[in-house]
Amino acid sequence: MNTKSIAILGCTGHVGKNLIFNFQKEKNFDLFLFSRHEQNIRKTITDFNLKDHFTIKNYEQFNESEYDAIINCIGISDPAKIIEVNNSILEITEKYDNLVLDYLKKYPLVNYVNFSSGAVYGGDFISPVNSSTKIEIPNYKISPYTLSKIKSEIKHRNLKNFNIIDVRLFSFFSRYMDINTKFLISEIVSSIKYDKKFVTNKIDIFRDYINPEDLFNFIKICINLNSNCGLDVYSKESVSKFSLLKYLEKHFNLKYEMKEDVSANSPTGIKKNYFSKSREAAKFGFIPQFTSIETISQELKHFLKSNLA
């Protein structure tokens, strides 16, 4: 099997770390790792005990190498940081996206996999999205984060001669997540790990947590896909907040309480059914192996190792 050269931008973030971890287990990939902070890459390499098949690069060196595929994981996942950077997220997203698009003008056969977000659909997700849900700039105010994703995808669809796949990730959980962030799952995991009571409102919501292995298999499909489209990623089955809390109470001793007066704030808006029923990715061979519950149970155990030792 031929070795593929893969550039990973934003390689030390939550998604990037998972991709490195899984790519390095297979010896037919040479990784070019990009981050603004070289020390973070070196720490990741040390943590994963990487010995070969990787090269550390900074963004000024991006055009110096040839790649078979480019994966753009650059983004801000922490809700608190999204609020902090506010409108500058538009500039950050466009800067690195244009870096890749300029590269494609020189090497038009390179596959570009860009991590988008379920937030690209906008709205309040009263119902889950499906294959007919449109992506467009709405006539009402939306967050800069959501707007950045919409603008990127609209731009990509207009570049039909390039192989660009926008990966719409809704919810993702793994052992490499920062549990100090303000996501529902990170707050729950932190409560279990430090034996604190988790307090939430009485509104049930649905989330779809993609397993790291399923995501990696999806990305392997994308880096070989000669197409220009956006694809929703999904697990074998989504989960409701109420079901998740009951499961974690039974199996992981979660202590929780639901109150009427607990607010639920999000920089990208409150989303009741934040998942997709679109199965367009199945046409390209994607079949998830794990449900949201199975993923959380599997990955949560890594956060609790020190507690169980």
CSV table of C-alpha atoms in Angstrom, one decimal:
chain,number,residue,atom,x,y,z
A,1,MET,CA,0.0,0.0,0.0
A,2,ASN,CA,1.3,3.4,-1.0
A,3,THR,CA,2.2,5.9,1.8
A,4,LYS,CA,0.1,9.0,1.9
A,5,SER,CA,1.4,12.4,3.1
A,6,ILE,CA,-1.2,14.1,5.3
A,7,ALA,CA,-0.9,17.6,6.6
A,8,ILE,CA,-2.9,18.2,9.8
A,9,LEU,CA,-3.5,21.9,10.7
A,10,GLY,CA,-4.4,22.6,14.3
A,11,CYS,CA,-3.0,19.2,15.3
A,12,THR,CA,-2.9,19.8,19.1
A,13,GLY,CA,-6.6,20.5,19.5
A,14,HIS,CA,-9.1,17.9,20.7
A,15,VAL,CA,-9.8,16.6,17.2
A,16,GLY,CA,-6.2,16.9,16.0
A,17,LYS,CA,-4.8,14.8,18.9
A,18,ASN,CA,-7.3,12.0,18.1
A,19,LEU,CA,-6.3,12.0,14.5
A,20,ILE,CA,-2.6,11.8,15.3
A,21,PHE,CA,-3.3,9.0,17.8
A,22,ASN,CA,-5.1,7.0,15.2
A,23,PHE,CA,-3.0,7.8,12.2
A,24,GLN,CA,0.2,6.8,14.0
A,25,LYS,CA,-1.1,3.3,14.6
A,26,GLU,CA,-1.1,2.8,10.8
A,27,LYS,CA,2.3,2.9,9.1
A,28,ASN,CA,1.1,3.9,5.6
A,29,PHE,CA,0.8,7.6,6.5
A,30,ASP,CA,3.4,10.3,6.8
A,31,LEU,CA,2.1,13.2,9.0
A,32,PHE,CA,3.0,16.8,8.6
A,33,LEU,CA,2.0,18.4,11.9
A,34,PHE,CA,1.1,22.1,12.1
A,35,SER,CA,0.4,24.3,15.2
A,36,ARG,CA,1.2,27.8,16.3
A,37,HIS,CA,3.0,26.4,19.3
A,38,GLU,CA,5.8,23.9,18.5
A,39,GLN,CA,6.1,22.9,22.2
A,40,ASN,CA,2.5,21.7,22.1
A,41,ILE,CA,3.3,19.4,19.2
A,42,ARG,CA,6.4,18.1,20.9
A,43,LYS,CA,4.3,17.3,24.0
A,44,THR,CA,1.8,15.4,22.0
A,45,ILE,CA,4.5,13.5,20.2
A,46,THR,CA,6.0,12.6,23.6
A,47,ASP,CA,2.6,11.6,25.1
A,48,PHE,CA,1.9,9.3,22.1
A,49,ASN,CA,5.5,8.0,22.0
A,50,LEU,CA,5.8,8.8,18.2
A,51,LYS,CA,9.1,7.6,16.7
A,52,ASP,CA,8.7,8.2,13.0
A,53,HIS,CA,6.3,9.0,10.2
A,54,PHE,CA,5.9,12.6,11.3
A,55,THR,CA,7.4,16.0,10.6
A,56,ILE,CA,6.9,19.1,12.7
A,57,LYS,CA,6.1,22.3,10.8
A,58,ASN,CA,5.0,25.9,11.4
A,59,TYR,CA,2.5,27.6,9.1
A,60,GLU,CA,5.2,29.7,7.4
A,61,GLN,CA,6.6,26.4,6.0
A,62,PHE,CA,3.2,25.1,4.8
A,63,ASN,CA,4.0,25.6,1.1
A,64,GLU,CA,7.4,23.9,1.3
A,65,SER,CA,6.1,20.3,1.2
A,66,GLU,CA,3.8,18.2,-1.0
A,67,TYR,CA,0.7,16.5,0.5
A,68,ASP,CA,-1.8,14.0,-0.7
A,69,ALA,CA,-4.4,15.4,1.7
A,70,ILE,CA,-4.8,18.3,4.0
A,71,ILE,CA,-7.0,18.2,7.2
A,72,ASN,CA,-7.9,21.5,8.7
A,73,CYS,CA,-8.7,21.1,12.4
A,74,ILE,CA,-8.2,24.7,13.3
A,75,GLY,CA,-10.9,26.1,15.4
A,76,ILE,CA,-12.0,27.1,18.9
A,77,SER,CA,-14.0,24.4,20.7
A,78,ASP,CA,-14.2,26.0,24.2
A,79,PRO,CA,-17.4,28.0,24.5
A,80,ALA,CA,-15.7,30.4,26.9
A,81,LYS,CA,-13.0,31.1,24.3
A,82,ILE,CA,-15.5,31.5,21.5
A,83,ILE,CA,-17.1,34.4,23.5
A,84,GLU,CA,-13.6,35.8,24.3
A,85,VAL,CA,-12.4,36.0,20.7
A,86,ASN,CA,-15.8,37.0,19.3
A,87,ASN,CA,-15.6,38.5,15.8
A,88,SER,CA,-11.9,37.7,15.4
A,89,ILE,CA,-13.0,34.1,14.9
A,90,LEU,CA,-14.1,35.1,11.4
A,91,GLU,CA,-10.5,36.3,10.6
A,92,ILE,CA,-8.9,33.3,12.1
A,93,THR,CA,-11.1,30.9,10.1
A,94,GLU,CA,-10.6,32.7,6.8
A,95,LYS,CA,-6.8,33.1,7.3
A,96,TYR,CA,-6.0,29.4,7.5
A,97,ASP,CA,-8.7,28.3,5.1
A,98,ASN,CA,-7.2,30.7,2.5
A,99,LEU,CA,-3.8,29.2,3.2
A,100,VAL,CA,-5.1,25.8,2.1
A,101,LEU,CA,-7.1,27.1,-0.8
A,102,ASP,CA,-4.0,29.0,-2.2
A,103,TYR,CA,-2.2,25.7,-2.0
A,104,LEU,CA,-4.9,23.9,-3.9
A,105,LYS,CA,-4.5,26.4,-6.8
A,106,LYS,CA,-1.0,25.0,-7.2
A,107,TYR,CA,-1.9,21.4,-6.5
A,108,PRO,CA,-5.5,21.0,-7.6
A,109,LEU,CA,-5.6,17.2,-7.1
A,110,VAL,CA,-4.9,17.4,-3.3
A,111,ASN,CA,-7.8,16.4,-1.1
A,112,TYR,CA,-8.9,19.1,1.4
A,113,VAL,CA,-10.9,17.9,4.5
A,114,ASN,CA,-12.1,20.8,6.5
A,115,PHE,CA,-13.7,20.5,10.0
A,116,SER,CA,-16.9,22.4,10.0
A,117,SER,CA,-19.6,22.1,12.6
A,118,GLY,CA,-23.3,21.2,13.0
A,119,ALA,CA,-23.7,24.8,14.0
A,120,VAL,CA,-23.4,25.7,10.3
A,121,TYR,CA,-27.1,24.9,10.0
A,122,GLY,CA,-27.9,27.8,12.3
A,123,GLY,CA,-31.3,28.0,14.0
A,124,ASP,CA,-32.4,26.6,17.3
A,125,PHE,CA,-32.5,22.9,16.4
A,126,ILE,CA,-36.1,22.4,17.5
A,127,SER,CA,-35.9,19.4,15.2
A,128,PRO,CA,-32.7,17.6,14.1
A,129,VAL,CA,-31.4,18.5,10.7
A,130,ASN,CA,-31.7,16.2,7.7
A,131,SER,CA,-30.4,15.9,4.2
A,132,SER,CA,-32.7,18.6,2.9
A,133,THR,CA,-31.8,21.2,5.5
A,134,LYS,CA,-30.2,24.1,3.8
A,135,ILE,CA,-27.0,26.0,4.7
A,136,GLU,CA,-27.4,29.8,4.1
A,137,ILE,CA,-26.7,33.1,5.9
A,138,PRO,CA,-29.9,33.8,7.8
A,139,ASN,CA,-31.6,37.2,8.0
A,140,TYR,CA,-31.3,37.3,11.7
A,141,LYS,CA,-28.3,37.7,14.0
A,142,ILE,CA,-26.1,34.7,14.5
A,143,SER,CA,-22.8,34.1,16.4
A,144,PRO,CA,-19.5,34.9,14.6
A,145,TYR,CA,-18.6,31.2,15.1
A,146,THR,CA,-21.7,30.0,13.2
A,147,LEU,CA,-21.2,32.7,10.6
A,148,SER,CA,-17.6,31.7,10.0
A,149,LYS,CA,-18.6,28.1,9.3
A,150,ILE,CA,-21.4,29.1,6.9
A,151,LYS,CA,-19.1,31.5,5.0
A,152,SER,CA,-16.5,28.8,4.6
A,153,GLU,CA,-18.9,26.2,3.3
A,154,ILE,CA,-20.5,28.6,0.9
A,155,LYS,CA,-17.1,29.5,-0.5
A,156,HIS,CA,-16.0,25.8,-0.7
A,157,ARG,CA,-19.1,24.8,-2.7
A,158,ASN,CA,-18.3,27.5,-5.2
A,159,LEU,CA,-14.9,26.0,-5.8
A,160,LYS,CA,-16.3,22.9,-7.6
A,161,ASN,CA,-13.0,22.0,-9.3
A,162,PHE,CA,-11.4,21.2,-6.0
A,163,ASN,CA,-11.8,18.2,-3.8
A,164,ILE,CA,-13.1,19.7,-0.6
A,165,ILE,CA,-15.1,17.9,2.0
A,166,ASP,CA,-16.6,19.9,4.9
A,167,VAL,CA,-17.0,17.6,7.9
A,168,ARG,CA,-20.0,18.7,10.0
A,169,LEU,CA,-19.2,17.5,13.5
A,170,PHE,CA,-21.9,17.9,16.0
A,171,SER,CA,-20.7,16.5,19.3
A,172,PHE,CA,-17.4,14.7,20.0
A,173,PHE,CA,-16.0,13.2,23.1
A,174,SER,CA,-12.7,11.5,23.8
A,175,ARG,CA,-10.1,11.0,26.4
A,176,TYR,CA,-8.3,14.0,25.0
A,177,MET,CA,-11.1,16.5,25.7
A,178,ASP,CA,-10.4,19.4,28.1
A,179,ILE,CA,-12.9,18.8,30.9
A,180,ASN,CA,-12.4,22.3,32.1
A,181,THR,CA,-14.5,23.6,29.2
A,182,LYS,CA,-18.2,24.5,29.5
A,183,PHE,CA,-19.7,21.7,27.4
A,184,LEU,CA,-22.4,19.5,28.8
A,185,ILE,CA,-20.3,16.4,28.7
A,186,SER,CA,-17.1,18.0,30.1
A,187,GLU,CA,-19.0,19.4,33.1
A,188,ILE,CA,-20.6,16.0,33.7
A,189,VAL,CA,-17.2,14.2,33.4
A,190,SER,CA,-15.6,16.7,35.8
A,191,SER,CA,-18.4,16.1,38.3
A,192,ILE,CA,-17.9,12.4,38.2
A,193,LYS,CA,-14.1,12.6,38.4
A,194,TYR,CA,-14.0,15.1,41.3
A,195,ASP,CA,-17.1,13.7,43.0
A,196,LYS,CA,-19.2,16.9,42.7
A,197,LYS,CA,-22.9,17.2,42.1
A,198,PHE,CA,-23.9,18.1,38.6
A,199,VAL,CA,-26.7,20.6,38.5
A,200,THR,CA,-28.7,21.2,35.3
A,201,ASN,CA,-32.1,22.4,34.2
A,202,LYS,CA,-35.2,20.3,33.6
A,203,ILE,CA,-35.1,20.6,29.8
A,204,ASP,CA,-34.2,17.5,28.0
A,205,ILE,CA,-31.9,17.8,25.0
A,206,PHE,CA,-30.4,15.4,22.5
A,207,ARG,CA,-26.7,15.1,21.5
A,208,ASP,CA,-24.8,12.8,19.2
A,209,TYR,CA,-21.3,11.9,20.4
A,210,ILE,CA,-19.1,10.5,17.7
A,211,ASN,CA,-16.6,7.9,18.7
A,212,PRO,CA,-12.9,8.6,18.0
A,213,GLU,CA,-12.5,5.4,16.0
A,214,ASP,CA,-15.7,6.2,13.9
A,215,LEU,CA,-14.4,9.7,13.3
A,216,PHE,CA,-11.0,8.4,12.1
A,217,ASN,CA,-12.7,5.9,9.8
A,218,PHE,CA,-14.8,8.7,8.4
A,219,ILE,CA,-11.7,10.9,7.8
A,220,LYS,CA,-10.0,8.0,6.0
A,221,ILE,CA,-12.9,7.9,3.6
A,222,CYS,CA,-12.8,11.7,3.1
A,223,ILE,CA,-9.0,11.9,2.3
A,224,ASN,CA,-9.7,9.6,-0.6
A,225,LEU,CA,-12.9,11.2,-1.8
A,226,ASN,CA,-12.7,13.1,-5.0
A,227,SER,CA,-15.8,15.3,-4.4
A,228,ASN,CA,-16.8,18.7,-3.3
A,229,CYS,CA,-19.5,18.5,-0.6
A,230,GLY,CA,-20.4,18.8,3.1
A,231,LEU,CA,-21.1,15.7,5.1
A,232,ASP,CA,-22.7,15.3,8.5
A,233,VAL,CA,-21.0,12.9,10.9
A,234,TYR,CA,-23.2,10.8,13.1
A,235,SER,CA,-22.9,8.0,15.7
A,236,LYS,CA,-24.9,4.7,15.7
A,237,GLU,CA,-27.4,6.4,18.0
A,238,SER,CA,-27.8,9.8,19.7
A,239,VAL,CA,-28.6,10.2,23.4
A,240,SER,CA,-30.9,12.4,25.4
A,241,LYS,CA,-29.6,14.3,28.4
A,242,PHE,CA,-32.0,12.6,30.8
A,243,SER,CA,-31.0,9.1,29.5
A,244,LEU,CA,-27.3,10.0,29.8
A,245,LEU,CA,-27.7,11.2,33.4
A,246,LYS,CA,-29.5,8.0,34.4
A,247,TYR,CA,-27.0,5.8,32.8
A,248,LEU,CA,-24.0,7.6,34.4
A,249,GLU,CA,-25.7,7.6,37.7
A,250,LYS,CA,-26.1,3.8,37.5
A,251,HIS,CA,-22.7,2.9,36.1
A,252,PHE,CA,-20.4,5.8,37.1
A,253,ASN,CA,-22.0,7.0,40.4
A,254,LEU,CA,-22.8,10.4,39.0
A,255,LYS,CA,-24.6,12.7,41.4
A,256,TYR,CA,-26.9,15.2,39.8
A,257,GLU,CA,-29.9,17.4,40.5
A,258,MET,CA,-32.3,19.1,38.1
A,259,LYS,CA,-33.7,22.5,38.9
A,260,GLU,CA,-36.1,24.9,37.2
A,261,ASP,CA,-34.0,28.0,37.5
A,262,VAL,CA,-30.7,26.8,36.1
A,263,SER,CA,-29.9,28.6,32.8
A,264,ALA,CA,-28.3,27.0,29.8
A,265,ASN,CA,-26.2,29.5,27.9
A,266,SER,CA,-24.3,28.8,24.7
A,267,PRO,CA,-22.3,31.2,22.5
A,268,THR,CA,-23.8,29.6,19.4
A,269,GLY,CA,-27.3,29.4,20.8
A,270,ILE,CA,-29.3,26.8,22.7
A,271,LYS,CA,-29.8,23.6,20.7
A,272,LYS,CA,-32.5,21.1,21.7
A,273,ASN,CA,-31.9,18.5,19.0
A,274,TYR,CA,-28.3,19.0,18.0
A,275,PHE,CA,-27.8,16.1,15.7
A,276,SER,CA,-28.4,15.1,12.1
A,277,LYS,CA,-30.6,12.5,10.5
A,278,SER,CA,-28.8,12.8,7.2
A,279,ARG,CA,-27.1,9.6,6.1
A,280,GLU,CA,-25.4,11.0,3.0
A,281,ALA,CA,-22.1,9.8,4.3
A,282,ALA,CA,-23.3,6.2,4.1
A,283,LYS,CA,-23.2,6.5,0.3
A,284,PHE,CA,-19.5,6.7,0.6
A,285,GLY,CA,-19.2,3.8,2.9
A,286,PHE,CA,-19.4,5.3,6.4
A,287,ILE,CA,-21.0,3.0,8.9
A,288,PRO,CA,-20.6,4.0,12.6
A,289,GLN,CA,-19.9,1.2,15.0
A,290,PHE,CA,-20.6,3.0,18.4
A,291,THR,CA,-23.5,4.7,20.0
A,292,SER,CA,-23.2,7.9,21.9
A,293,ILE,CA,-23.6,6.0,25.2
A,294,GLU,CA,-21.0,3.5,24.2
A,295,THR,CA,-18.5,6.2,23.3
A,296,ILE,CA,-19.0,8.1,26.6
A,297,SER,CA,-18.6,4.9,28.6
A,298,GLN,CA,-15.5,3.9,26.8
A,299,GLU,CA,-13.7,7.2,26.9
A,300,LEU,CA,-14.9,8.3,30.4
A,301,LYS,CA,-12.9,5.4,31.9
A,302,HIS,CA,-9.6,7.1,30.8
A,303,PHE,CA,-10.5,10.1,32.9
A,304,LEU,CA,-11.2,8.0,36.0
A,305,LYS,CA,-8.0,5.8,35.9
A,306,SER,CA,-6.3,7.9,38.6
A,307,ASN,CA,-9.4,7.7,40.7
A,308,LEU,CA,-9.5,3.9,40.5
A,309,ALA,CA,-5.8,3.3,41.0
